[in-house]
Every structure is written in C-alpha cells, then in structure tokens.
mmCIF file of C-alpha atoms in Angstrom:
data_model
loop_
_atom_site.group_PDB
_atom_site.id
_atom_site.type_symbol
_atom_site.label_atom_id
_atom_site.label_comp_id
_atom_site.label_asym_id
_atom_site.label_seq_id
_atom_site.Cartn_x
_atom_site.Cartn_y
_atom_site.Cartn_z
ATOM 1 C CA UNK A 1 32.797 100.721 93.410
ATOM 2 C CA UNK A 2 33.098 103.056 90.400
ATOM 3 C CA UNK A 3 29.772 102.802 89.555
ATOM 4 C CA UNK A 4 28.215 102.986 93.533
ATOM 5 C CA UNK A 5 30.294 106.381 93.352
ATOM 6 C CA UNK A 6 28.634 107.788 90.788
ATOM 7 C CA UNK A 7 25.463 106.849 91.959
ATOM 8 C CA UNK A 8 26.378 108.804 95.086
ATOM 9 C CA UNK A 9 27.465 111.851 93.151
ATOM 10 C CA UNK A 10 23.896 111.661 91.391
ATOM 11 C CA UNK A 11 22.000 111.582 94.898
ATOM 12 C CA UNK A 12 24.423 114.301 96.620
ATOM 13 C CA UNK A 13 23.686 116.762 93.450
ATOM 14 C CA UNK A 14 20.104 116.213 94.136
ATOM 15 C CA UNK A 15 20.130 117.959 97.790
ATOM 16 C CA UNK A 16 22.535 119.694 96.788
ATOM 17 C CA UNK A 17 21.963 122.724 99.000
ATOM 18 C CA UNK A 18 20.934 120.172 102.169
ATOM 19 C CA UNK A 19 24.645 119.651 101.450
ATOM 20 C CA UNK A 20 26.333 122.756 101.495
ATOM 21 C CA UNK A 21 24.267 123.838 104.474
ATOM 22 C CA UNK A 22 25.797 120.686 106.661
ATOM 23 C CA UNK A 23 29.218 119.961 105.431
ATOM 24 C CA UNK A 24 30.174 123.743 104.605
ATOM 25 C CA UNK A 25 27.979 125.717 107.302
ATOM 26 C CA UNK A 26 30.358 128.351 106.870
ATOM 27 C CA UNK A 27 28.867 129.619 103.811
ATOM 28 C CA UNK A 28 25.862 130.814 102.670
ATOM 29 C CA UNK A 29 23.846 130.861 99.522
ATOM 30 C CA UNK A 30 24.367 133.238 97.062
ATOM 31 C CA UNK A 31 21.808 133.072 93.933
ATOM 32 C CA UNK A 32 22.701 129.703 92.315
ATOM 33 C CA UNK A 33 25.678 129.111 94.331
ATOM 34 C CA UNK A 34 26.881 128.068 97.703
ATOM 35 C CA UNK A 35 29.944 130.188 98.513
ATOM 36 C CA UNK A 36 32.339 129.539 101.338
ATOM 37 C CA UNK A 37 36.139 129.955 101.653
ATOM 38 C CA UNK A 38 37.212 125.958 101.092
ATOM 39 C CA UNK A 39 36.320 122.622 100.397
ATOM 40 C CA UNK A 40 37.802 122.714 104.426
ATOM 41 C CA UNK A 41 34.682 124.678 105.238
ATOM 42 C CA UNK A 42 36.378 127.725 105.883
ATOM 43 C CA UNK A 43 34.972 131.145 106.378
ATOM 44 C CA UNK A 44 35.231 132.899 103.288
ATOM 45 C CA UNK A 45 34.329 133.816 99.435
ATOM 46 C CA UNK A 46 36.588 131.698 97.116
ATOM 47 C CA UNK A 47 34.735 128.555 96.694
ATOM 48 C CA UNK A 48 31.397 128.100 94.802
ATOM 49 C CA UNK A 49 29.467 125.396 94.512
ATOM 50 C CA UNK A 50 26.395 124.892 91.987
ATOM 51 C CA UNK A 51 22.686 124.137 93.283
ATOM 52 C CA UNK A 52 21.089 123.665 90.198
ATOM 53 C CA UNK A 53 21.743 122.377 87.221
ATOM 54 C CA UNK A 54 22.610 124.486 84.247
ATOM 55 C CA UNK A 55 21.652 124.392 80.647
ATOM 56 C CA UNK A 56 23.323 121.666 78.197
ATOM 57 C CA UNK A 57 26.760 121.580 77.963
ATOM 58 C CA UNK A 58 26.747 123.430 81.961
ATOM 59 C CA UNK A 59 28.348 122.030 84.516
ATOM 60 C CA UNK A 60 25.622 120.199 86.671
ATOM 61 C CA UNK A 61 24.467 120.831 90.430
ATOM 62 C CA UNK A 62 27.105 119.917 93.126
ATOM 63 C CA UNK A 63 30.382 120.530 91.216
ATOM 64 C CA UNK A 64 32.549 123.299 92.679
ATOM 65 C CA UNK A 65 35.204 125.449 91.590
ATOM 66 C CA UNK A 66 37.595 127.466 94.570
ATOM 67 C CA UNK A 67 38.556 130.162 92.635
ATOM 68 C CA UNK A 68 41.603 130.644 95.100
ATOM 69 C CA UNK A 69 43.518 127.573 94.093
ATOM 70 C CA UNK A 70 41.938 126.575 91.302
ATOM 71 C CA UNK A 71 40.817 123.136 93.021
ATOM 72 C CA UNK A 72 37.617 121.315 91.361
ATOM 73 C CA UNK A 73 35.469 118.654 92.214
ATOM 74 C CA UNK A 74 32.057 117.044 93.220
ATOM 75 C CA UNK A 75 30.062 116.603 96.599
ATOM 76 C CA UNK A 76 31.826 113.241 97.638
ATOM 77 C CA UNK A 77 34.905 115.641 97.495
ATOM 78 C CA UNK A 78 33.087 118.179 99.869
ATOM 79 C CA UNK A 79 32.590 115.485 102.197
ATOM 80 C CA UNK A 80 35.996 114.010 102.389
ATOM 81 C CA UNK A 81 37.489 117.175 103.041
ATOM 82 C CA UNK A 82 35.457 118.705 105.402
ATOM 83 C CA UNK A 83 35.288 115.086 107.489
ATOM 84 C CA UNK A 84 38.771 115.183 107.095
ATOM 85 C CA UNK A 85 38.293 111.643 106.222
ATOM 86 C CA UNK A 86 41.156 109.279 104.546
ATOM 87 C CA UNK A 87 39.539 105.949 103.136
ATOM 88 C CA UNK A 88 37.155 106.631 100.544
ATOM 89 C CA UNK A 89 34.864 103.226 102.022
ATOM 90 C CA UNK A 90 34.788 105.807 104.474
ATOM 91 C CA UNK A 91 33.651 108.813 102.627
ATOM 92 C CA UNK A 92 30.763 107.113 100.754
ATOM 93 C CA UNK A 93 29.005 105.492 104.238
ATOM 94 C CA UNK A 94 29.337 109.170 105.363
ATOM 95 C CA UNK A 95 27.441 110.289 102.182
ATOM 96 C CA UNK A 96 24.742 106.514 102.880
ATOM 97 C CA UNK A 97 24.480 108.087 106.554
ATOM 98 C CA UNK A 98 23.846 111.706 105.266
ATOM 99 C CA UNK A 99 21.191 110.334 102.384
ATOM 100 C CA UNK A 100 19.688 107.471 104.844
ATOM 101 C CA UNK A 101 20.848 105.163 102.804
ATOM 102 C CA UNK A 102 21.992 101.133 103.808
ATOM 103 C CA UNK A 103 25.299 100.621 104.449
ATOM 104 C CA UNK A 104 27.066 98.916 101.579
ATOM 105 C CA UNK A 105 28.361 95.458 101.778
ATOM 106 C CA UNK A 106 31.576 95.288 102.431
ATOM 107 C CA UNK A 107 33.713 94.431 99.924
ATOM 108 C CA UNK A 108 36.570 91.703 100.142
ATOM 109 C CA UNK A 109 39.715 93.444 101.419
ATOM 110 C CA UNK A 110 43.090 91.640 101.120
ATOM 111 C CA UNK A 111 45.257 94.772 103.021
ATOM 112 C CA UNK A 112 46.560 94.150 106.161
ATOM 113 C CA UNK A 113 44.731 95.896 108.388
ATOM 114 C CA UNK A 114 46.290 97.164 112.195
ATOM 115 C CA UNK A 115 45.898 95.076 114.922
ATOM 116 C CA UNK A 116 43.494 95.921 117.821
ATOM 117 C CA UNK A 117 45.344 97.970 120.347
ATOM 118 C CA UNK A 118 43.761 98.377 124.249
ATOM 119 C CA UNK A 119 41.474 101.763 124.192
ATOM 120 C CA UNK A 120 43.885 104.333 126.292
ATOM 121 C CA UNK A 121 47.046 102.873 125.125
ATOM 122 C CA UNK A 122 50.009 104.907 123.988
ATOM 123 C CA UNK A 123 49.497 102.845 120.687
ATOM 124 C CA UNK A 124 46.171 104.084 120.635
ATOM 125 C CA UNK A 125 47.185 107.861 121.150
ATOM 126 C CA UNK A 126 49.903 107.610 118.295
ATOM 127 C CA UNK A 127 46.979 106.209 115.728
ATOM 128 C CA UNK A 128 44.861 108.950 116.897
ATOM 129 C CA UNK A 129 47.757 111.583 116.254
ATOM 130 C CA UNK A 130 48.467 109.860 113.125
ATOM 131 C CA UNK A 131 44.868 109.961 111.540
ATOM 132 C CA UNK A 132 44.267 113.812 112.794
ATOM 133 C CA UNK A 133 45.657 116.658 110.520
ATOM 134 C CA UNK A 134 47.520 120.029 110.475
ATOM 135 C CA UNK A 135 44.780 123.310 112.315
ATOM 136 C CA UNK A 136 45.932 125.502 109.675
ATOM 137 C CA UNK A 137 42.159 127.025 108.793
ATOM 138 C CA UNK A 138 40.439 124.639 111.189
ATOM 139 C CA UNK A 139 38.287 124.659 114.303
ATOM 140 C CA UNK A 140 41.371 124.296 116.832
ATOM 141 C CA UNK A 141 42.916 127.722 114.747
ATOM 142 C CA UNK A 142 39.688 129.681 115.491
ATOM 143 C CA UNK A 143 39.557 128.224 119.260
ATOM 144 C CA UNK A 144 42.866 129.429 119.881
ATOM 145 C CA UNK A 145 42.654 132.400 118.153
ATOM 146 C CA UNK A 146 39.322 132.754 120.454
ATOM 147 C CA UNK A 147 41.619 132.873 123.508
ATOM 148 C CA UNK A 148 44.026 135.480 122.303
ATOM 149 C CA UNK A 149 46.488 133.115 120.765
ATOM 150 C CA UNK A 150 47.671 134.213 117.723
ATOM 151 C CA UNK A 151 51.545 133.179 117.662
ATOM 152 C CA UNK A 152 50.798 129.739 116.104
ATOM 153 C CA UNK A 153 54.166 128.868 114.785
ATOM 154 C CA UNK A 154 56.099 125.605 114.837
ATOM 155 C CA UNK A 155 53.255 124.264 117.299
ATOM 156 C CA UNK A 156 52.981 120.919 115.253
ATOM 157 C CA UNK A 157 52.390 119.160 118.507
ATOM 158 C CA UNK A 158 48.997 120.105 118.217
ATOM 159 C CA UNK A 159 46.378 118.831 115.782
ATOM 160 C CA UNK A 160 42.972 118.886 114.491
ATOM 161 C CA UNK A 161 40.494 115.636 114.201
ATOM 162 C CA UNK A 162 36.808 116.846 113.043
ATOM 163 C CA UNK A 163 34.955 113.921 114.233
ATOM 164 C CA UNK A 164 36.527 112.484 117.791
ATOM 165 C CA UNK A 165 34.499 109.793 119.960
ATOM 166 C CA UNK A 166 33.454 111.367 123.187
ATOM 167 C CA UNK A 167 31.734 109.069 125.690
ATOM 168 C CA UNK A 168 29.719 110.865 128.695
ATOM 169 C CA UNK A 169 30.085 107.298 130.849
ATOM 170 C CA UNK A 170 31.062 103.579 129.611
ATOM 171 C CA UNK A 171 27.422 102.711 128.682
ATOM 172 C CA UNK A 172 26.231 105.819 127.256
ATOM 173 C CA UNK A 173 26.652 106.518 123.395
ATOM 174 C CA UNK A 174 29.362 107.607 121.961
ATOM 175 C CA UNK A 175 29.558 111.104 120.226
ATOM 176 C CA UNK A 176 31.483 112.429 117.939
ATOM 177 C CA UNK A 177 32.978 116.451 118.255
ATOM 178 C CA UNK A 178 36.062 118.161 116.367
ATOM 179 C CA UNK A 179 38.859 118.423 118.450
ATOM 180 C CA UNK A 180 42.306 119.529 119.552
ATOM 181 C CA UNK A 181 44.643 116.426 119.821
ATOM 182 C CA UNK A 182 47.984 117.279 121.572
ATOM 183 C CA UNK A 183 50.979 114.310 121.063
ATOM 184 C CA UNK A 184 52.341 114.043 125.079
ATOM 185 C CA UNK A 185 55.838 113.022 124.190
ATOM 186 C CA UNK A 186 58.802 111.592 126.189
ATOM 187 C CA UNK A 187 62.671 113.618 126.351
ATOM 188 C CA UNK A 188 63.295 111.845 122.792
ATOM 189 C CA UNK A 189 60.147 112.857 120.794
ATOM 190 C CA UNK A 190 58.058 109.807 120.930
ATOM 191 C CA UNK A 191 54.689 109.996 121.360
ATOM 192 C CA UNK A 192 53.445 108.400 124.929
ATOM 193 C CA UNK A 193 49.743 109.789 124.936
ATOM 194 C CA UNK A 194 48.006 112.461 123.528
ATOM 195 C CA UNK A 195 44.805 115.080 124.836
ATOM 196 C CA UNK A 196 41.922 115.659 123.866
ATOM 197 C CA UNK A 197 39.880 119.081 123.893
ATOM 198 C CA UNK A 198 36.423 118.716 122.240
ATOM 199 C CA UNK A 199 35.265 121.685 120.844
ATOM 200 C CA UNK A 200 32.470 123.445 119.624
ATOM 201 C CA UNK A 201 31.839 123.462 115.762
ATOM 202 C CA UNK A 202 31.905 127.134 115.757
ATOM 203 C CA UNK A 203 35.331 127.114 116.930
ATOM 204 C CA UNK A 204 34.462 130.071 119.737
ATOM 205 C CA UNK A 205 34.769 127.330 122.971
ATOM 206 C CA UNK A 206 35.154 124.295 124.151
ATOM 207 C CA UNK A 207 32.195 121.505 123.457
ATOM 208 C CA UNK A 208 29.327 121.602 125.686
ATOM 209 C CA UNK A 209 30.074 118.199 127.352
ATOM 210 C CA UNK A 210 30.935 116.895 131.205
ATOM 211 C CA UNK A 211 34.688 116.880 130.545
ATOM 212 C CA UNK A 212 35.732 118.260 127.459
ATOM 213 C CA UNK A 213 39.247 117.214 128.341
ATOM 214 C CA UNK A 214 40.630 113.902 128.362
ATOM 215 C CA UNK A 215 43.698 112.423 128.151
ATOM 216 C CA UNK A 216 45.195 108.941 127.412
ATOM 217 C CA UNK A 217 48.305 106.942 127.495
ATOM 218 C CA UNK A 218 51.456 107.365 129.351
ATOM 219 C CA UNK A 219 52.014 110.777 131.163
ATOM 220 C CA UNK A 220 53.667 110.544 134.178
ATOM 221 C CA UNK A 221 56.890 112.685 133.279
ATOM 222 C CA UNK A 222 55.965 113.606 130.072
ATOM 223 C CA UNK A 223 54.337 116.125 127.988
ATOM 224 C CA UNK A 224 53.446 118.490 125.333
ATOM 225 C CA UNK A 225 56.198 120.068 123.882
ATOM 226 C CA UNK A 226 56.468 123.924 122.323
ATOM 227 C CA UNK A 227 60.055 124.159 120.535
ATOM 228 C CA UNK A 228 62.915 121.791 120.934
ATOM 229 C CA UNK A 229 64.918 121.608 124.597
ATOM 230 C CA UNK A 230 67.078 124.075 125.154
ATOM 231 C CA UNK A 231 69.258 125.301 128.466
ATOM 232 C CA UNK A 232 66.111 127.474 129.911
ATOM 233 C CA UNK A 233 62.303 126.177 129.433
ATOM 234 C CA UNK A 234 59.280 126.924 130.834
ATOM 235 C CA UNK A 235 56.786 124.180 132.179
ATOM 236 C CA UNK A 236 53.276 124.741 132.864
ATOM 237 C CA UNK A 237 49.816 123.053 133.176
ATOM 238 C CA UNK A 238 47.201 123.762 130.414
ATOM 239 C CA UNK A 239 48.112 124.045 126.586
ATOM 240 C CA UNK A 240 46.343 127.123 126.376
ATOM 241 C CA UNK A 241 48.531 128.591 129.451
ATOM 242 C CA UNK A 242 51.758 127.837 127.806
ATOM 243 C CA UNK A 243 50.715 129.207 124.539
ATOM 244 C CA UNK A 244 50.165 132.357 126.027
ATOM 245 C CA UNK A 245 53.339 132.343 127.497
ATOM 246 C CA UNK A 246 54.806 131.596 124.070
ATOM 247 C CA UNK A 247 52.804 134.544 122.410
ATOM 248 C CA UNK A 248 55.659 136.985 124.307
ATOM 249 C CA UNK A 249 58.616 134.221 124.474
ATOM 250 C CA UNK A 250 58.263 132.104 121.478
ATOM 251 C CA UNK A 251 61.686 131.144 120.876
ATOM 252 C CA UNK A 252 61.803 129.925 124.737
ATOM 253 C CA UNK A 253 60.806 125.866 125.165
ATOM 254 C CA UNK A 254 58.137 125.193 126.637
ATOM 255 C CA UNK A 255 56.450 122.271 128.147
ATOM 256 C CA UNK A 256 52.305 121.957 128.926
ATOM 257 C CA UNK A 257 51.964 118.802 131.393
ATOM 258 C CA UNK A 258 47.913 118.815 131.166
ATOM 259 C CA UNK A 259 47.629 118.485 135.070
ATOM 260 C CA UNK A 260 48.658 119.701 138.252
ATOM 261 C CA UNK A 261 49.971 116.347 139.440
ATOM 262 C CA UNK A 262 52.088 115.870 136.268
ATOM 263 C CA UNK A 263 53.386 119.093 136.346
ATOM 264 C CA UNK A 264 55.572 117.985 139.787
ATOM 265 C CA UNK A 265 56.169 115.095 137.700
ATOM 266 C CA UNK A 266 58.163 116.435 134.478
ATOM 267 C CA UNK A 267 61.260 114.712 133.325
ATOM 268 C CA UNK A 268 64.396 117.678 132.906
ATOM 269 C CA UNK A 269 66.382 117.871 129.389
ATOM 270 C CA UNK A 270 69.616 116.716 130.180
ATOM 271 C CA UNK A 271 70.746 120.645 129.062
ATOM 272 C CA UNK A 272 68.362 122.309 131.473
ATOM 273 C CA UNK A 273 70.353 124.807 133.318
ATOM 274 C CA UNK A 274 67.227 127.408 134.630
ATOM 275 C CA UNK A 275 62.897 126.790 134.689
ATOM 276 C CA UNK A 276 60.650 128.476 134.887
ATOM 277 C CA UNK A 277 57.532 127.220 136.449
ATOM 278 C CA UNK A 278 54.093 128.710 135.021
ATOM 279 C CA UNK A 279 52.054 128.996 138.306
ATOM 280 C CA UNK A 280 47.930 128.697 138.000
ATOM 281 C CA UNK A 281 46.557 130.965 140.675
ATOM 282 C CA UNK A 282 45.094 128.102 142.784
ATOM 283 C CA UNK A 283 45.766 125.197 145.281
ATOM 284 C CA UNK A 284 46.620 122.676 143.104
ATOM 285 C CA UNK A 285 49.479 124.732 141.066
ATOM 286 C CA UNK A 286 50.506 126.125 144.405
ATOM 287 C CA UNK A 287 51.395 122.451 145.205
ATOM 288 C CA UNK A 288 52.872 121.142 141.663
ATOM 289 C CA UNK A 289 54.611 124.997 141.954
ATOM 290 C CA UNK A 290 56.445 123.528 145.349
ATOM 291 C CA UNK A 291 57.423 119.868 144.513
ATOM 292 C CA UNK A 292 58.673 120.940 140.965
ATOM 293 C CA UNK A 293 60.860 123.768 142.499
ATOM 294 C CA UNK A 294 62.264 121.358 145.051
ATOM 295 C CA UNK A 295 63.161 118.686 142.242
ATOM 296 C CA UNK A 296 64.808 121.007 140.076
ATOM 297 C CA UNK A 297 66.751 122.588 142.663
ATOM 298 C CA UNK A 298 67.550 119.231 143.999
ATOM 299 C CA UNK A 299 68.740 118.478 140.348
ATOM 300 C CA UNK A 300 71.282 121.521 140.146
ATOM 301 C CA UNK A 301 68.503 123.295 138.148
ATOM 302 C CA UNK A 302 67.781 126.897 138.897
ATOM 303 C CA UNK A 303 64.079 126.940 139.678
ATOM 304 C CA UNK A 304 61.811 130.743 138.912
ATOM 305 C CA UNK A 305 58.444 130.860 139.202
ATOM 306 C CA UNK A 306 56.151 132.970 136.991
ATOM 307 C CA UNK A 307 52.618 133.921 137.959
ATOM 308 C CA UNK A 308 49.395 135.335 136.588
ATOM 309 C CA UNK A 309 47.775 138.571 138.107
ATOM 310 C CA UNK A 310 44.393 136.229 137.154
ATOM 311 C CA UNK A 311 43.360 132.361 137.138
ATOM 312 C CA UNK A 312 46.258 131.611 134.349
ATOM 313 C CA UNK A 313 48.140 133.379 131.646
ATOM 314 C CA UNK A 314 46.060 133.072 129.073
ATOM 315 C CA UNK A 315 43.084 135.000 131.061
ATOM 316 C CA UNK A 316 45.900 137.475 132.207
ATOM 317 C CA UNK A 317 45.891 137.476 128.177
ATOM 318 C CA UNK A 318 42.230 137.502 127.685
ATOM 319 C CA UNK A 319 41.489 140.688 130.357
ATOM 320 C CA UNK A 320 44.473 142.571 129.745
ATOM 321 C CA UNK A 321 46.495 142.302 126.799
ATOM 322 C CA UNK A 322 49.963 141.258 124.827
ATOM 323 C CA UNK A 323 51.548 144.585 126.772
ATOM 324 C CA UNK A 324 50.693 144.199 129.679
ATOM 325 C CA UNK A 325 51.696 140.122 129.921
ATOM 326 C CA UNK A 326 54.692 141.494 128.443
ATOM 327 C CA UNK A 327 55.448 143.973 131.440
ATOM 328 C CA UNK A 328 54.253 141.324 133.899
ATOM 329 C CA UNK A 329 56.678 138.824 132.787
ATOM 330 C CA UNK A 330 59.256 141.285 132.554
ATOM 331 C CA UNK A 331 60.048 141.893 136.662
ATOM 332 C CA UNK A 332 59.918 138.383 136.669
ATOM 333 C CA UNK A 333 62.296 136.940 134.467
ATOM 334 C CA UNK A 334 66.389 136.685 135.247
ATOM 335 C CA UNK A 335 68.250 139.667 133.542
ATOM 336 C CA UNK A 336 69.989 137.660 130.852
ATOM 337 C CA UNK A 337 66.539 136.296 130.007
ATOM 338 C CA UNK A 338 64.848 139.482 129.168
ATOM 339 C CA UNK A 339 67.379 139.856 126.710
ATOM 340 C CA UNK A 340 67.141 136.911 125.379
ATOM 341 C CA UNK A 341 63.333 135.172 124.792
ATOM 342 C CA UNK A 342 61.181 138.387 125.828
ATOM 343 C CA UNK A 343 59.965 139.395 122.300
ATOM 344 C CA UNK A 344 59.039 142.864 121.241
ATOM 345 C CA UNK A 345 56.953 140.977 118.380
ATOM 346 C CA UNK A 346 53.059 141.633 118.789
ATOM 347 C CA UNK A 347 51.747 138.731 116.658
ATOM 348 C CA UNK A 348 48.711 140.030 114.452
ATOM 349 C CA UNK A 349 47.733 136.528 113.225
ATOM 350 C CA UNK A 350 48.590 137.467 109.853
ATOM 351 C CA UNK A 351 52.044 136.215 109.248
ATOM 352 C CA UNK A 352 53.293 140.100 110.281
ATOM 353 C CA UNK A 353 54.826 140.939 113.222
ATOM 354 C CA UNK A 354 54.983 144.275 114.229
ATOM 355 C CA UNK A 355 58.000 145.737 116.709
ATOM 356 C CA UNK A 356 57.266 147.368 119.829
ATOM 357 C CA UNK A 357 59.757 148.532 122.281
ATOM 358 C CA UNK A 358 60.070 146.702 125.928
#
C-alpha cells in the first residue's frame, strides 16, 4: 500500500499543474506556484502549491504549504480534501481514475463492512448525512450566499457532499454533482430522510439537470429543522424560503417541509402555542396554506399566515432587500412577536452584525 502511494505521489507531481487546474479550479497559477485559498479548493491566496521541481535539497513539484494554517502535504492530500473523500482505497482510485490508470486489486479486508440497505431508505438517507460534511467554505456556502442568505448560523441540518449520484432515469448513467444534503428529521431529532439539491461547481445555482431536487426516505410529517422547538415556529416549503425567513427571525424555529403536500402534513411540537405558515405565492401553497391552518386550529394552535410580495421569500429577498422583508414581515406578525424574534441584525456574512432600528 505504502509503496503504491508513493508511486502515486510520483505520477501526481508529474502533472502537477493538470492537477491543480481540476481539483483546485479555484486558483490560478502564479509563476511556479498554484495558489488558491485551501486544500478545500477555496477561493483565495493562502495556499501554494509547487509545479516544478526545485534545486537539491528543494522541496519537489506537488507539495504544498497553506500559509494560513500552516497545513502541509502532497497531491494525494489535495485530492482527499477537495473530494471530501474518507477511505484512503478511495482516494488513490480517484488519483488511478484521474491518471487513467487500472484499478488496483483489491486488497483482503477483514472490517466489517455495512450491510446493504434498500436505495431510498431512511437508512440510506442517514449514511448519506453521515458521509457528507460541514458547508463552512464549500459550494452549498457560496449557493446560499448566491440567494441572499447570509445568516448561516446553527443550520447544521444542512450539509455538503462534493460528489452525489444523480440519475436522469433508472437506466441512464449515473452522475456525480456536489450537493446540499438536508437531514428531514422526526419531533425527536432522528433522521427519517434527507434532500438533495445538486449544484453547480461554481456554487452560483443549482446543477443543470431535469430535477435538481430529490428527496428520499420518510417525510410524511416530518422535516428540516432550523433551531430547536419552541412555543411559536414557522413552517414553510423550500429550504431556501425558510432561510430567508430566518435571515430577519433567526432565533424563531423554523421548519422547511420540501413540498407543498408535506407542508399540510407537519407533525406540531407538543409546546406549539402560535405558527406561522410561510405561504409560496401559488396554487399549491394556497392549498398546503388552508389544510395546515385548519389542523392547527383544530389542534388549539393559533394559525398566521405570512406571505411574499413575490414567488417566495427568498426572491422577496433577492429583488428587494433585508429592509424591506423586514418591514413586510413586520404588519404581519402578532405584537408580542415583533418584540420578540424580529431582529434588527443585518447579517454581513462576516461574523458581524450590524444594528439597525425597526
């Protein structure tokens, strides 16, 4: 294994440039260096990795130094981090698959390895959960960010897989696009599905497929869930929706069903005293808008509806701005509520928050 690795190394250092320019696209070349911002591949000026060779006693082509953290290492590094990959069997066939090399024989393994679980499953979605990562400096970050979303605090529901199967149809191949991988979980926190949104490398939109949404598992009553359940929450549709929302309320819960239908569907927190029900400017969330208010009222639950001046919230954030969602949602909310979730925080993105009066 040792000595396949190094043998790898060797062949990486050799393109070492072909590299850079796939696995850290972010960067760019800068005399004898590839500079980007991380071994993560992103934007920035920290990290430097060598093309060439140096002189005797230099370090040689495809080692890399981020001057930032102080973080070292060679190409098979690059790889692993930017794949967000786990198993290193896994990191050198990506570096065979980038080189056209054969695929290695497999070696004997005596772990125990999981058990097959049905494609769809709620098992499924809690492996694919699982094996994604944090979007800190990733593509779902600069997607978000994209669509005016810049409060991303405490959203750990959410994460980021760089390389998640898409299918077009059940006999077509499969692809493979980063994407945004939501946990749908149940009253109690456990994971029951989770949602997919493929996106585009660049991070500026969604991926350029059929349906770059998909979800799997069980979520009928459940959902994605922004802050922990409290006496007042707010349930709405799409991720993106909610997050706006949460951009002006963020200490407010808040719940993203994924769907029209499931949105009529949501279980209540056994604390939930008023919702608020995030209405999309169409048909559809006209109708999950009138069956959810009639459950909740039927509960004891004091049902308000909020609605967009566009499609959704997040375009009322897109076209207008952080103000004017802000005065929007004031008229709309109950008294004591204004008080109490609408923020005078404008979120820069930057870990500062500046006040603004209501």
């Amino acid at each position: 294994m040792a000595r396949d690795a190094a043998d790898l190394v060797r062949r990486l250092a050799r393109e070492a440039e072909a590299v850079c320019r796939h696995y850290l696209s972010n960067g760019r070349r800068v005399g004898n260096y590839w500079q980007v911002g991380d071994i993560r591949n992103t934007s920035g000026r920290s990290m430097f990795v060598r093309l060439k060779g140096a002189d005797a006693g230099g370090r040689p082509a495809g080692k890399w130094t981020d001057a930032a953290t102080g973080e070292h290492g060679d190409l098979l590094d690059v790889i692993r981090e930017s794949c967000g990959l786990l198993d290193f069997h896994d990191v050198t066939e990506e570096a065979r698959r980038f080189l056209s090399l054969p695929r290695s024989e497999p070696e004997p393994d005596c772990r125990p390895r999981p058990s097959p679980v049905p494609t769809g499953s709620p098992e499924s979605a809690r492996r694919l959960f699982a094996m994604s990562k944090p979007i800190a400096g990733t593509v779902v970050e600069a997607y978000l960010r994209e669509r005016g979303i810049t409060n991303l605090h405490g959203i750990a529901s959410l994460r980021f897989h760089p390389r998640c199967y898409y299918r077009p149809e059940a006999d077509a191949p499969t692809e493979t696009w980063p994407a945004m991988i939501a946990a749908v979980t149940d009253l109690q926190g456990y994971i029951t599905g989770a949602h997919r949104t493929w996106l585009d490398p660049s991070g500026r939109d969604k991926a350029p497929v059929d349906t770059p949404r998909r979800a799997m598992g069980h979520l009928l009553g459940h959902a994605v869930r922004f802050g922990p359940a409290s006496d007042v929450m707010a349930a709405g549709e799409g991720i993106e929706t909610m997050l706006s929302l949460r951009c002006v309320m963020p200490s407010m819960a808040m719940v993203a069903a994924l769907s029209a239908a499931h949105l009529g569907a949501i279980f209540f927190p056994a604390a939930l005293r008023r919702l608020y029900v995030v209405r999309d400017n169409d048909p559809a969330g006209d109708g999950a808008v009138a069956g959810l208010f009639d459950r909740a009222q039927s509960a004891g639950i004091e049902a308000m509806v909020l609605s967009p001046q566009c499609g959704d919230l997040n375009e009322d954030l897109l076209n207008f701005d952080i103000d004017a969602l802000r005065a929007a949602l004031h008229i709309q909310l109950a008294p004591q509520d204004v008080t109490r979730y609408l923020s005078t925080r404008v979120w820069s993105g930057t870990g500062d928050e500046a006040h603004t009066p209501l």
